[in-house]
Amino acid sequence: MSDTVSDADKIRNKRLAKLGSQAPPKTTQNAEGSSDGAPATHATSPSTSSASDQKEQTRPGMTISNASSTPKAPENPFARLGVKEINGSAPQINIKPSGGTDMLPRKRANIDQKPQGSRSGESLEEWEDKVLRSVFRLTLDPSARSDGHGHHVSFVEGVRTDLEDQGQPLRLGVAMLDQAILEAASNVRKTSPLDYLLACWKRVTRQFKVEKSSKGEETRLDVLEEARRLCMSYCIFAFTLPEMFGQDLPDTSPLLPHLLVDSEDDRGICHDFMTEAISRFPEDDTIKPALVTAVEDLSRQLAKKTMNDDYKAYVLALRHLIRYPPLVKAVTQSSLFLPRSASASDFEATTLLGPFFAISPLQGNVTTQYFSSPKTRDRGFINNSQRALRMSLTTHQQDLLDIINHIIKSDKDSRDRMLDWFASCINMNHKRRAMQVDKKLVSSDGFMINITVCLDQLCEPFMDSQFTKIDRIDVEYLRRHPRIDIKEETKLNADQNASDKFYEKLVGGTNNFISEVFFLTLAAHHYGTEATSQTLGQLEKDLKRMEKHIEEIELDRHKYINNPAQLMMFDNAIKKYKDRVDVGLSYKFAVQGVLLDEQMQARSLQFMRYVIVWLLRLASGSNFPKQTMELPLKPDSTGFFDALPEYFLEDVVGAYRFVMRNMPWTISSTECDELIVLCITLLRSSEKIKNPYLKSGLVTILFAGSWPAPNRPKGVLGDLLMGLPIATKHLLHALMKFYIEVENTGAHTQFYDKFNIRFEIFQIIKCIWDNRIYRENLDRESKANVDFFIRFVNLLLNDVTFVLDESLTAFQQIHNLSQELQDPQQLEQAVRQEKEESLSAAKGRAKSYMQLTNETVAMLKLFTEALADAFTMPEIVQRLADMLDYNLDVLVGPKSSELIVENPQDYEFQPKTLLSEILDVYLNLRKKESFILAVARDGRSYKPANFQKATTIFRTKAKELKSSQDLQTWTALGEKIGKAKEADEQAEEDLGEIPDEFLDPLVFTLMTDPVTLPTSRTTMDRSTIRSHLLSDPNDPFNRSPLKIEDAVPNTELKAQIEAFIAEKRGQKLAAANIMDTSPG
């Protein structure tokens, strides 16, 4: 061969040599010389090699010779390989073992010397000719066009010519089969050479299996085995060296179209083909890259498709290919599997598996296909479309899981590459949880949901109901070079410095697969389904805003009605805006359809249940659930729980909150026990979590779980809350504790947030209040933990005071503004517009605050009934009495007529019911002398006439709200308060002028228990400073931090005050005695 052989020719020559080397050694007669009389040339030795040389030649080679007498054309690039063109057709090649032997197996060594016949009397050569013609659909008859079955046959002119020139019978045999295959494959016109060869492969394989199963003669099997080998070799040439068949190099892998058809189709890639091709990996280094390239092209083609297109064939092709471990290993080592240059925005398009996970009903044009003209569709159509969408997605996700399982189970390297792929996808998408998400910088919702669902299913094998494998989840994973990136994540109870210090202490060892998948799945939920749920919430808000904006714009239509050009522009602008709304609505319905998949959510909650138990074990250090939780939790000496990312708990809260609000029926009772324990544990030991909004999520779960649902009047969790021991013992205290904590959240919206959170707390308390055990435990704790209950009662009073005042003030504004706007013609336009805006704002406030008012007053009624002592402590009682008197005056006093508004039910305003509950609070405390005296001392709002007016209302206008017995008790209370007021006024009169040093400097009343503040050295009454410290932890005179324990009793001043009082009372008694003994 010339020294000037090109690199391409060298590669081709190497491939051809490998093909020849795959033939097993043969002991057959030497092949005849070529028809042109020239000596045959051999790849490894000349034809004149000695016998000893041939004996030493154990590795078979490839003999390449011209197939006819036509001289070699020097311009033919295959000339140097011993390939020639026949009658201007594609080049031909003869493949023989080195040493000049033919391709027949060793077992046929003496066939020509001693012909063998078949059982039917047919000779082996006749059978071989018949079978090879049938399998490869060849003919040596130029007039033949089809075989006996009507199949098209290819006339191999070159083979016939060679046989005639050699004087051999016109029969096909394996000795000439290589030339026949090449000639036939090169002459195909309507299809490709690989189409022809794959069909031949299937036929020869079937024939081989039939012969083998029928226990045919070994010589026949040898013939068929050799035919299979040659066919496979040429198949490999067809997709690695298509130039051999006169084909141009295609842009994509020649295998690609064959991977997309059914494996049983003649054009398809079957299991036998893949098994044979992969078995040749060690011998032929061109096959593996060719198959990997085919998989890569499969991915690239799929990246251009959506669920609306024919994507299924691509997925099935990958499922088929991924079943072969050697190929899996090769594919996972591909540079396309996990390119270093991949970013979050193009990860699903540029990585090898990305396009497969990108297929989703959430792809842009797919959502509009499922939900076209969404505004015109009824609920039935939407539900049906969502069901169809879920069915398609579920099937696809099962295919994805099958692919992932085969990769993971293939070998350790492939499994690690698969885990790296998941981790990269998750780590790149942290921006999906940003306040404002730029869709161009992150992966799509559908892609991330598919990732999450697959990881959920990878966790299923170790998530048994008894938690037997939960010990395998190693928290040290997070300090052992974890795949997930948590460095910048907010931690449960550690700041950034503490977190960095904790995680810089790396530990040795290796991470087990369960830990890897567990933590990957947690992160996938955060950036996958939970991020999508967040997107859905924001989308719903945006759609409402956009629709409102369209309505506002439509009001300006009259401005352009007389200008057709401007009106057209106006209409076009409106249409574009409405089209955007339609796209948004379609996407909303599609996301809802995906997220409301019961099977997916059930699987998600199963995983979250495991997370809950793992978190509780870590937080408590106990073997939960085999051991019961002891509350409050002990401090964590390890620091593991504090340093966990917040989203570990946030995922749990988000998953259960979504399901409870949208599909509570999917939650099983077995999942609820651990959920309740988690909520109570972390609310009771709330110092374990620093984020108040994360803790409020636990309250939301309990609230949603206690909200009435179909066939569940107490909701999903209500019945368990009524009887679970940890709930009856700790739930009320936990709720009251968080009620206190939420007063200050640190956010700029904390003032309004606290009311929303407390509203949910009220609902939970109402759900469980009927259980006597709760009330008894609460009563015992109120006496044992006085300061805690004083703080709770103080905040409850603050809330009642504020929301009542805001609500009733808003109704007065609505009433007055409505009166002023009855005749708008008398008002200037600017004034009228200002008042209309004020009226709208007042209506909004009234509706918001009235709901809070109803719930807060209801809570006040419940607690004063159960804990009367706590509400009549000196620090509390006067504020409570003042608040009740003020609102009683508003509801029944002279200004009560200002509360009359149109359609009060729109605001949930029921003044008689509200008045009834305020009266109940009075009646609950009627036996407490301190309360009676506090009402009597209210100089601003207490009016005996208000008590009488309330009695009249319930006797005439609201008889159903109060019984006659209640009214008698109410009347008796009013009389008792009146007498107390007279007595108190008389006592104050008897004291006369009180020295200033005896008066409290804040409220200017006579001190009874004076204390001196440590820093300002000011003396004031203990009850006054205790009341102050409930809302402000500082000295009221110099703003220094102060605790009630720091106040020093002023015993000397107390003695002086007591002496003063005794003196005045003595003077009063003396004066009374003088009057009694005076002459009559």
PDB file of N, CA, C and O in Angstrom, residues 300-332:
ATOM      1  N   ARG A 300     -30.430  15.621  20.741  1.00  0.00           N
ATOM      2  CA  ARG A 300     -30.485  16.911  20.035  1.00  0.00           C
ATOM      3  C   ARG A 300     -31.780  17.069  19.240  1.00  0.00           C
ATOM      4  O   ARG A 300     -32.355  18.154  19.178  1.00  0.00           O
ATOM      5  N   GLN A 301     -32.204  15.989  18.607  1.00  0.00           N
ATOM      6  CA  GLN A 301     -33.454  16.049  17.837  1.00  0.00           C
ATOM      7  C   GLN A 301     -34.647  16.275  18.762  1.00  0.00           C
ATOM      8  O   GLN A 301     -35.555  17.046  18.463  1.00  0.00           O
ATOM      9  N   LEU A 302     -34.654  15.592  19.904  1.00  0.00           N
ATOM     10  CA  LEU A 302     -35.774  15.725  20.839  1.00  0.00           C
ATOM     11  C   LEU A 302     -35.838  17.130  21.438  1.00  0.00           C
ATOM     12  O   LEU A 302     -36.923  17.614  21.773  1.00  0.00           O
ATOM     13  N   ALA A 303     -34.694  17.790  21.544  1.00  0.00           N
ATOM     14  CA  ALA A 303     -34.666  19.139  22.109  1.00  0.00           C
ATOM     15  C   ALA A 303     -35.498  20.113  21.281  1.00  0.00           C
ATOM     16  O   ALA A 303     -35.902  21.167  21.780  1.00  0.00           O
ATOM     17  N   LYS A 304     -35.779  19.755  20.022  1.00  0.00           N
ATOM     18  CA  LYS A 304     -36.568  20.629  19.154  1.00  0.00           C
ATOM     19  C   LYS A 304     -38.058  20.319  19.216  1.00  0.00           C
ATOM     20  O   LYS A 304     -38.856  20.950  18.532  1.00  0.00           O
ATOM     21  N   LYS A 305     -38.427  19.336  20.033  1.00  0.00           N
ATOM     22  CA  LYS A 305     -39.817  18.892  20.053  1.00  0.00           C
ATOM     23  C   LYS A 305     -40.476  19.192  21.390  1.00  0.00           C
ATOM     24  O   LYS A 305     -39.806  19.484  22.380  1.00  0.00           O
ATOM     25  N   THR A 306     -41.799  19.139  21.399  1.00  0.00           N
ATOM     26  CA  THR A 306     -42.581  19.309  22.615  1.00  0.00           C
ATOM     27  C   THR A 306     -43.527  18.121  22.761  1.00  0.00           C
ATOM     28  O   THR A 306     -43.544  17.222  21.923  1.00  0.00           O
ATOM     29  N   MET A 307     -44.334  18.160  23.786  1.00  0.00           N
ATOM     30  CA  MET A 307     -45.287  17.080  24.000  1.00  0.00           C
ATOM     31  C   MET A 307     -46.353  17.044  22.910  1.00  0.00           C
ATOM     32  O   MET A 307     -47.052  16.036  22.742  1.00  0.00           O
ATOM     33  N   ASN A 308     -46.485  18.116  22.142  1.00  0.00           N
ATOM     34  CA  ASN A 308     -47.420  18.124  21.015  1.00  0.00           C
ATOM     35  C   ASN A 308     -46.902  17.311  19.840  1.00  0.00           C
ATOM     36  O   ASN A 308     -47.666  16.904  18.970  1.00  0.00           O
ATOM     37  N   ASP A 309     -45.576  17.078  19.815  1.00  0.00           N
ATOM     38  CA  ASP A 309     -44.961  16.386  18.692  1.00  0.00           C
ATOM     39  C   ASP A 309     -44.842  14.890  18.999  1.00  0.00           C
ATOM     40  O   ASP A 309     -45.215  14.419  20.081  1.00  0.00           O
ATOM     41  N   ASP A 310     -44.251  14.170  18.044  1.00  0.00           N
ATOM     42  CA  ASP A 310     -44.059  12.728  18.218  1.00  0.00           C
ATOM     43  C   ASP A 310     -42.779  12.501  19.021  1.00  0.00           C
ATOM     44  O   ASP A 310     -41.736  12.154  18.482  1.00  0.00           O
ATOM     45  N   TYR A 311     -42.864  12.736  20.328  1.00  0.00           N
ATOM     46  CA  TYR A 311     -41.703  12.596  21.205  1.00  0.00           C
ATOM     47  C   TYR A 311     -41.521  11.170  21.707  1.00  0.00           C
ATOM     48  O   TYR A 311     -40.438  10.771  22.149  1.00  0.00           O
ATOM     49  N   LYS A 312     -42.595  10.379  21.666  1.00  0.00           N
ATOM     50  CA  LYS A 312     -42.585   9.068  22.309  1.00  0.00           C
ATOM     51  C   LYS A 312     -41.512   8.159  21.730  1.00  0.00           C
ATOM     52  O   LYS A 312     -40.858   7.410  22.464  1.00  0.00           O
ATOM     53  N   ALA A 313     -41.316   8.214  20.418  1.00  0.00           N
ATOM     54  CA  ALA A 313     -40.338   7.332  19.782  1.00  0.00           C
ATOM     55  C   ALA A 313     -38.937   7.583  20.326  1.00  0.00           C
ATOM     56  O   ALA A 313     -38.141   6.651  20.492  1.00  0.00           O
ATOM     57  N   TYR A 314     -38.622   8.847  20.607  1.00  0.00           N
ATOM     58  CA  TYR A 314     -37.302   9.188  21.138  1.00  0.00           C
ATOM     59  C   TYR A 314     -37.110   8.617  22.534  1.00  0.00           C
ATOM     60  O   TYR A 314     -36.041   8.103  22.878  1.00  0.00           O
ATOM     61  N   VAL A 315     -38.146   8.721  23.345  1.00  0.00           N
ATOM     62  CA  VAL A 315     -38.075   8.204  24.714  1.00  0.00           C
ATOM     63  C   VAL A 315     -37.942   6.682  24.703  1.00  0.00           C
ATOM     64  O   VAL A 315     -37.126   6.111  25.435  1.00  0.00           O
ATOM     65  N   LEU A 316     -38.736   6.032  23.873  1.00  0.00           N
ATOM     66  CA  LEU A 316     -38.669   4.574  23.797  1.00  0.00           C
ATOM     67  C   LEU A 316     -37.310   4.114  23.271  1.00  0.00           C
ATOM     68  O   LEU A 316     -36.793   3.076  23.717  1.00  0.00           O
ATOM     69  N   ALA A 317     -36.753   4.872  22.345  1.00  0.00           N
ATOM     70  CA  ALA A 317     -35.425   4.521  21.820  1.00  0.00           C
ATOM     71  C   ALA A 317     -34.380   4.564  22.933  1.00  0.00           C
ATOM     72  O   ALA A 317     -33.552   3.656  23.057  1.00  0.00           O
ATOM     73  N   LEU A 318     -34.427   5.613  23.734  1.00  0.00           N
ATOM     74  CA  LEU A 318     -33.454   5.704  24.833  1.00  0.00           C
ATOM     75  C   LEU A 318     -33.695   4.601  25.859  1.00  0.00           C
ATOM     76  O   LEU A 318     -32.751   4.024  26.398  1.00  0.00           O
ATOM     77  N   ARG A 319     -34.963   4.318  26.145  1.00  0.00           N
ATOM     78  CA  ARG A 319     -35.267   3.224  27.072  1.00  0.00           C
ATOM     79  C   ARG A 319     -34.666   1.914  26.568  1.00  0.00           C
ATOM     80  O   ARG A 319     -34.157   1.111  27.351  1.00  0.00           O
ATOM     81  N   HIS A 320     -34.742   1.703  25.258  1.00  0.00           N
ATOM     82  CA  HIS A 320     -34.201   0.471  24.683  1.00  0.00           C
ATOM     83  C   HIS A 320     -32.678   0.444  24.798  1.00  0.00           C
ATOM     84  O   HIS A 320     -32.080  -0.560  25.220  1.00  0.00           O
ATOM     85  N   LEU A 321     -32.029   1.535  24.472  1.00  0.00           N
ATOM     86  CA  LEU A 321     -30.563   1.575  24.458  1.00  0.00           C
ATOM     87  C   LEU A 321     -29.971   1.507  25.860  1.00  0.00           C
ATOM     88  O   LEU A 321     -28.885   0.961  26.056  1.00  0.00           O
ATOM     89  N   ILE A 322     -30.688   2.050  26.807  1.00  0.00           N
ATOM     90  CA  ILE A 322     -30.130   2.205  28.140  1.00  0.00           C
ATOM     91  C   ILE A 322     -30.145   0.898  28.926  1.00  0.00           C
ATOM     92  O   ILE A 322     -29.665   0.828  30.060  1.00  0.00           O
ATOM     93  N   ARG A 323     -30.667  -0.166  28.307  1.00  0.00           N
ATOM     94  CA  ARG A 323     -30.724  -1.462  28.983  1.00  0.00           C
ATOM     95  C   ARG A 323     -29.401  -2.228  28.885  1.00  0.00           C
ATOM     96  O   ARG A 323     -29.284  -3.327  29.441  1.00  0.00           O
ATOM     97  N   TYR A 324     -28.421  -1.671  28.205  1.00  0.00           N
ATOM     98  CA  TYR A 324     -27.144  -2.360  28.004  1.00  0.00           C
ATOM     99  C   TYR A 324     -26.062  -1.636  28.802  1.00  0.00           C
ATOM    100  O   TYR A 324     -25.621  -0.531  28.428  1.00  0.00           O
ATOM    101  N   PRO A 325     -25.614  -2.221  29.916  1.00  0.00           N
ATOM    102  CA  PRO A 325     -24.669  -1.538  30.807  1.00  0.00           C
ATOM    103  C   PRO A 325     -23.423  -0.977  30.126  1.00  0.00           C
ATOM    104  O   PRO A 325     -23.030   0.156  30.431  1.00  0.00           O
ATOM    105  N   PRO A 326     -22.772  -1.720  29.219  1.00  0.00           N
ATOM    106  CA  PRO A 326     -21.593  -1.114  28.576  1.00  0.00           C
ATOM    107  C   PRO A 326     -21.931   0.179  27.839  1.00  0.00           C
ATOM    108  O   PRO A 326     -21.141   1.124  27.830  1.00  0.00           O
ATOM    109  N   LEU A 327     -23.090   0.201  27.185  1.00  0.00           N
ATOM    110  CA  LEU A 327     -23.495   1.422  26.483  1.00  0.00           C
ATOM    111  C   LEU A 327     -23.858   2.522  27.468  1.00  0.00           C
ATOM    112  O   LEU A 327     -23.567   3.699  27.235  1.00  0.00           O
ATOM    113  N   VAL A 328     -24.504   2.153  28.581  1.00  0.00           N
ATOM    114  CA  VAL A 328     -24.828   3.144  29.613  1.00  0.00           C
ATOM    115  C   VAL A 328     -23.556   3.838  30.094  1.00  0.00           C
ATOM    116  O   VAL A 328     -23.507   5.064  30.219  1.00  0.00           O
ATOM    117  N   LYS A 329     -22.545   3.044  30.370  1.00  0.00           N
ATOM    118  CA  LYS A 329     -21.286   3.622  30.848  1.00  0.00           C
ATOM    119  C   LYS A 329     -20.696   4.570  29.814  1.00  0.00           C
ATOM    120  O   LYS A 329     -20.204   5.658  30.153  1.00  0.00           O
ATOM    121  N   ALA A 330     -20.759   4.165  28.557  1.00  0.00           N
ATOM    122  CA  ALA A 330     -20.229   5.023  27.494  1.00  0.00           C
ATOM    123  C   ALA A 330     -21.038   6.309  27.363  1.00  0.00           C
ATOM    124  O   ALA A 330     -20.473   7.397  27.193  1.00  0.00           O
ATOM    125  N   VAL A 331     -22.341   6.193  27.437  1.00  0.00           N
ATOM    126  CA  VAL A 331     -23.204   7.364  27.299  1.00  0.00           C
ATOM    127  C   VAL A 331     -22.978   8.349  28.441  1.00  0.00           C
ATOM    128  O   VAL A 331     -22.915   9.560  28.230  1.00  0.00           O
ATOM    129  N   THR A 332     -22.863   7.843  29.655  1.00  0.00           N
ATOM    130  CA  THR A 332     -22.673   8.743  30.799  1.00  0.00           C
ATOM    131  C   THR A 332     -21.304   9.416  30.781  1.00  0.00           C
ATOM    132  O   THR A 332     -21.112  10.437  31.439  1.00  0.00           O
TER     133      THR A 332
END
